[in-house]
Amino acid sequence: MLKPETLNAFENFCEEAKKQGFEPKIESGWRSFERQLLIWNEKALGKRKILDEMGKLVNRDELSDLECMKAILLWSALPGTSRHEWGTDIDVIDAAAVPEGYEAELSLEESFGVFGKFHKWLDSQIESGNSFGFRRVFLPGIGRVQQEPWHLSYTPEAKKIEENFTPEHLTERLEKSDILLLPKILENLDWILKEHVVCYFE
Ligand SMILES: [Zn+2]
């Protein structure tokens, strides 16, 4: 379900990476609005883990709806704003570095640990403009989403989607869905878009 342009660029990226002994693998690619909605609603119900900014488990029952919404947004996108819905964004690991029997979990520990060499190489590729159109999006110091070095965005196509993104269209989609915490979301939509969405646009 990724855009053919994204896949094509990823193949070229892989070819270059292989020369260095890496084996980039997409851990998470396209995700539907419905899938993101399910994740959101399960978190809002306390059926799925909610983490604070340190990655520590928090208890849903101890959070107001507003606090709950803000906590979910640290690690999960509001449905309709996830870049994984675009077909341009991917979560990537280095399959060549995965130890036998190990299940990648996409964490910072991994990014600086087992996949550290791969990310260092990726840094230098991005810096020198040799990353085949891919860039990192969730970087430290930008917005409120936690740092995600593994998340890559295929810029040429993502840019087009960013340009056509409107709050009105998003509101319409959310109102038509059965999303939980909707009143809090709509009350804070400008803030959410500013801190969690458009600050990551190029
Ligand atoms: Zn991602």
Tab-separated table of C-alpha atoms and ligand atoms in Angstrom:
chain	number	residue	atom	x	y	z
A	1	MET	CA	0.000	0.000	0.000
A	2	LEU	CA	3.020	2.306	-0.133
A	3	LYS	CA	3.178	4.704	-3.067
A	4	PRO	CA	5.141	3.174	-5.967
A	5	GLU	CA	7.474	6.197	-5.842
A	6	THR	CA	8.255	5.457	-2.177
A	7	LEU	CA	8.931	1.796	-2.888
A	8	ASN	CA	11.081	2.599	-5.862
A	9	ALA	CA	13.192	5.032	-3.859
A	10	PHE	CA	13.441	2.518	-1.028
A	11	GLU	CA	14.771	-0.130	-3.401
A	12	ASN	CA	17.492	2.253	-4.564
A	13	PHE	CA	18.238	3.141	-0.966
A	14	CYS	CA	18.561	-0.565	-0.100
A	15	GLU	CA	20.948	-1.169	-2.958
A	16	GLU	CA	23.277	1.527	-1.623
A	17	ALA	CA	22.911	0.282	1.955
A	18	LYS	CA	23.766	-3.280	0.954
A	19	LYS	CA	27.133	-2.101	-0.329
A	20	GLN	CA	27.890	-1.150	3.284
A	21	GLY	CA	26.652	-4.458	4.661
A	22	PHE	CA	23.257	-3.182	5.827
A	23	GLU	CA	19.927	-4.749	5.025
A	24	PRO	CA	17.181	-2.141	5.492
A	25	LYS	CA	13.793	-3.665	6.187
A	26	ILE	CA	10.433	-1.951	6.522
A	27	GLU	CA	9.008	-2.816	9.946
A	28	SER	CA	5.929	-0.682	9.509
A	29	GLY	CA	4.772	0.936	6.293
A	30	TRP	CA	1.255	1.907	5.361
A	31	ARG	CA	-1.357	2.009	8.098
A	32	SER	CA	-5.045	2.741	7.514
A	33	PHE	CA	-7.115	5.415	9.247
A	34	GLU	CA	-9.171	2.571	10.745
A	35	ARG	CA	-6.095	0.866	12.178
A	36	GLN	CA	-4.893	4.139	13.720
A	37	LEU	CA	-8.408	4.673	15.078
A	38	LEU	CA	-8.357	1.246	16.717
A	39	ILE	CA	-5.015	2.002	18.402
A	40	TRP	CA	-6.332	5.396	19.564
A	41	ASN	CA	-9.580	4.010	20.962
A	42	GLU	CA	-7.887	1.110	22.746
A	43	LYS	CA	-5.535	3.549	24.437
A	44	ALA	CA	-8.409	5.875	25.348
A	45	LEU	CA	-10.175	2.900	26.934
A	46	GLY	CA	-7.056	1.796	28.807
A	47	LYS	CA	-6.965	-1.486	26.865
A	48	ARG	CA	-3.580	-0.692	25.367
A	49	LYS	CA	-0.457	0.639	27.105
A	50	ILE	CA	-0.189	4.417	27.532
A	51	LEU	CA	3.340	5.739	28.122
A	52	ASP	CA	4.631	9.050	29.434
A	53	GLU	CA	7.448	11.017	27.801
A	54	MET	CA	10.012	8.816	29.526
A	55	GLY	CA	8.390	5.694	28.135
A	56	LYS	CA	6.993	4.797	31.552
A	57	LEU	CA	3.605	3.127	31.856
A	58	VAL	CA	0.785	5.389	33.055
A	59	ASN	CA	-2.565	4.366	34.439
A	60	ARG	CA	-5.529	5.475	32.316
A	61	ASP	CA	-7.764	5.714	35.396
A	62	GLU	CA	-5.538	8.397	36.880
A	63	LEU	CA	-5.760	10.631	33.813
A	64	SER	CA	-8.438	13.144	32.895
A	65	ASP	CA	-9.651	12.954	29.288
A	66	LEU	CA	-7.409	15.891	28.391
A	67	GLU	CA	-4.362	14.309	30.054
A	68	CYS	CA	-5.169	11.001	28.381
A	69	MET	CA	-5.395	12.636	24.949
A	70	LYS	CA	-2.052	14.383	25.463
A	71	ALA	CA	-0.385	11.169	26.652
A	72	ILE	CA	-1.652	9.187	23.662
A	73	LEU	CA	-0.382	11.879	21.312
A	74	LEU	CA	3.180	11.463	22.623
A	75	TRP	CA	3.494	8.066	20.999
A	76	SER	CA	0.517	7.685	18.644
A	77	ALA	CA	-0.758	9.986	15.967
A	78	LEU	CA	-4.290	11.286	15.942
A	79	PRO	CA	-6.119	9.248	13.257
A	80	GLY	CA	-6.111	11.228	10.027
A	81	THR	CA	-2.746	12.798	10.873
A	82	SER	CA	-0.499	9.723	10.920
A	83	ARG	CA	2.140	9.985	8.242
A	84	HIS	CA	1.855	6.209	7.927
A	85	GLU	CA	-1.541	6.778	6.283
A	86	TRP	CA	0.194	8.585	3.411
A	87	GLY	CA	2.100	5.741	1.765
A	88	THR	CA	5.243	7.877	1.943
A	89	ASP	CA	6.528	7.096	5.421
A	90	ILE	CA	8.177	3.958	6.754
A	91	ASP	CA	9.765	2.589	9.917
A	92	VAL	CA	13.054	0.967	9.032
A	93	ILE	CA	15.436	-1.418	10.789
A	94	ASP	CA	18.664	-3.059	9.704
A	95	ALA	CA	17.762	-6.735	9.321
A	96	ALA	CA	21.457	-7.614	9.010
A	97	ALA	CA	22.051	-6.493	12.612
A	98	VAL	CA	19.117	-8.303	14.220
A	99	PRO	CA	20.476	-10.971	16.577
A	100	GLU	CA	19.047	-14.452	16.178
A	101	GLY	CA	15.640	-14.807	17.801
A	102	TYR	CA	15.432	-11.083	18.528
A	103	GLU	CA	12.213	-9.212	17.786
A	104	ALA	CA	12.798	-5.558	16.824
A	105	GLU	CA	10.701	-3.189	18.916
A	106	LEU	CA	11.582	0.217	17.455
A	107	SER	CA	13.047	1.856	20.523
A	108	LEU	CA	15.738	4.441	21.164
A	109	GLU	CA	17.864	1.808	22.906
A	110	GLU	CA	17.904	-0.167	19.674
A	111	SER	CA	18.586	2.878	17.524
A	112	PHE	CA	21.719	3.629	19.518
A	113	GLY	CA	22.455	-0.044	20.211
A	114	VAL	CA	22.012	-2.896	17.715
A	115	PHE	CA	21.028	-0.522	14.894
A	116	GLY	CA	23.474	2.193	15.894
A	117	LYS	CA	25.879	1.572	13.044
A	118	PHE	CA	23.050	1.693	10.511
A	119	HIS	CA	21.680	4.954	11.914
A	120	LYS	CA	25.107	6.547	11.908
A	121	TRP	CA	25.507	5.655	8.253
A	122	LEU	CA	21.980	6.942	7.574
A	123	ASP	CA	22.843	10.237	9.292
A	124	SER	CA	25.787	10.747	6.986
A	125	GLN	CA	23.737	9.803	3.907
A	126	ILE	CA	21.020	12.321	4.815
A	127	GLU	CA	23.577	15.001	5.614
A	128	SER	CA	25.311	14.603	2.288
A	129	GLY	CA	22.042	14.494	0.329
A	130	ASN	CA	22.465	10.824	-0.599
A	131	SER	CA	19.416	9.360	1.105
A	132	PHE	CA	17.320	8.943	-2.075
A	133	GLY	CA	14.690	11.476	-0.973
A	134	PHE	CA	14.250	10.074	2.521
A	135	ARG	CA	14.569	12.240	5.608
A	136	ARG	CA	13.959	11.851	9.323
A	137	VAL	CA	10.857	13.559	10.651
A	138	PHE	CA	10.538	12.999	14.398
A	139	LEU	CA	13.726	14.600	15.639
A	140	PRO	CA	14.589	15.837	19.127
A	141	GLY	CA	13.697	19.484	19.615
A	142	ILE	CA	10.794	19.510	17.179
A	143	GLY	CA	7.166	19.324	18.346
A	144	ARG	CA	5.973	16.948	21.019
A	145	VAL	CA	6.206	13.545	19.367
A	146	GLN	CA	9.015	11.491	20.849
A	147	GLN	CA	12.185	11.098	18.821
A	148	GLU	CA	11.859	8.287	16.237
A	149	PRO	CA	15.124	7.825	14.310
A	150	TRP	CA	13.682	4.779	12.530
A	151	HIS	CA	10.873	6.771	10.927
A	152	LEU	CA	11.730	7.895	7.390
A	153	SER	CA	9.654	10.028	5.085
A	154	TYR	CA	9.932	10.037	1.313
A	155	THR	CA	10.070	13.795	0.844
A	156	PRO	CA	9.032	14.327	-2.795
A	157	GLU	CA	5.668	12.599	-2.301
A	158	ALA	CA	5.112	13.528	1.359
A	159	LYS	CA	5.484	17.203	0.465
A	160	LYS	CA	2.481	17.020	-1.881
A	161	ILE	CA	0.334	15.568	0.891
A	162	GLU	CA	1.542	18.179	3.363
A	163	GLU	CA	0.526	20.920	0.938
A	164	ASN	CA	-3.004	19.554	0.625
A	165	PHE	CA	-3.567	18.910	4.320
A	166	THR	CA	-6.472	20.943	5.804
A	167	PRO	CA	-7.946	21.076	9.335
A	168	GLU	CA	-11.446	21.181	7.819
A	169	HIS	CA	-11.041	17.886	6.024
A	170	LEU	CA	-9.543	16.297	9.132
A	171	THR	CA	-12.419	17.528	11.325
A	172	GLU	CA	-14.915	16.061	8.889
A	173	ARG	CA	-13.210	12.650	8.966
A	174	LEU	CA	-13.008	12.620	12.759
A	175	GLU	CA	-16.651	13.611	13.186
A	176	LYS	CA	-17.727	10.818	10.855
A	177	SER	CA	-15.702	8.238	12.811
A	178	ASP	CA	-16.410	6.724	16.237
A	179	ILE	CA	-13.234	8.162	17.751
A	180	LEU	CA	-13.144	8.466	21.543
A	181	LEU	CA	-12.262	11.769	23.252
A	182	LEU	CA	-13.715	13.650	20.250
A	183	PRO	CA	-14.867	16.732	22.237
A	184	LYS	CA	-11.366	17.159	23.719
A	185	ILE	CA	-9.784	16.623	20.303
A	186	LEU	CA	-11.927	19.267	18.597
A	187	GLU	CA	-11.464	21.744	21.459
A	188	ASN	CA	-7.687	21.400	21.100
A	189	LEU	CA	-7.373	20.769	17.382
A	190	ASP	CA	-5.353	23.912	16.619
A	191	TRP	CA	-2.875	23.003	19.361
A	192	ILE	CA	-2.680	19.369	18.219
A	193	LEU	CA	-1.993	20.382	14.632
A	194	LYS	CA	0.618	22.921	15.658
A	195	GLU	CA	2.510	20.695	18.133
A	196	HIS	CA	1.959	17.245	16.673
A	197	VAL	CA	1.443	17.581	12.950
A	198	VAL	CA	2.497	20.600	10.914
A	199	CYS	CA	5.766	21.184	12.802
A	200	TYR	CA	6.995	18.002	11.111
A	201	PHE	CA	6.125	19.254	7.635
A	202	GLU	CA	9.057	20.273	5.524
B	1	ZN	ZN	6.751	5.588	12.050
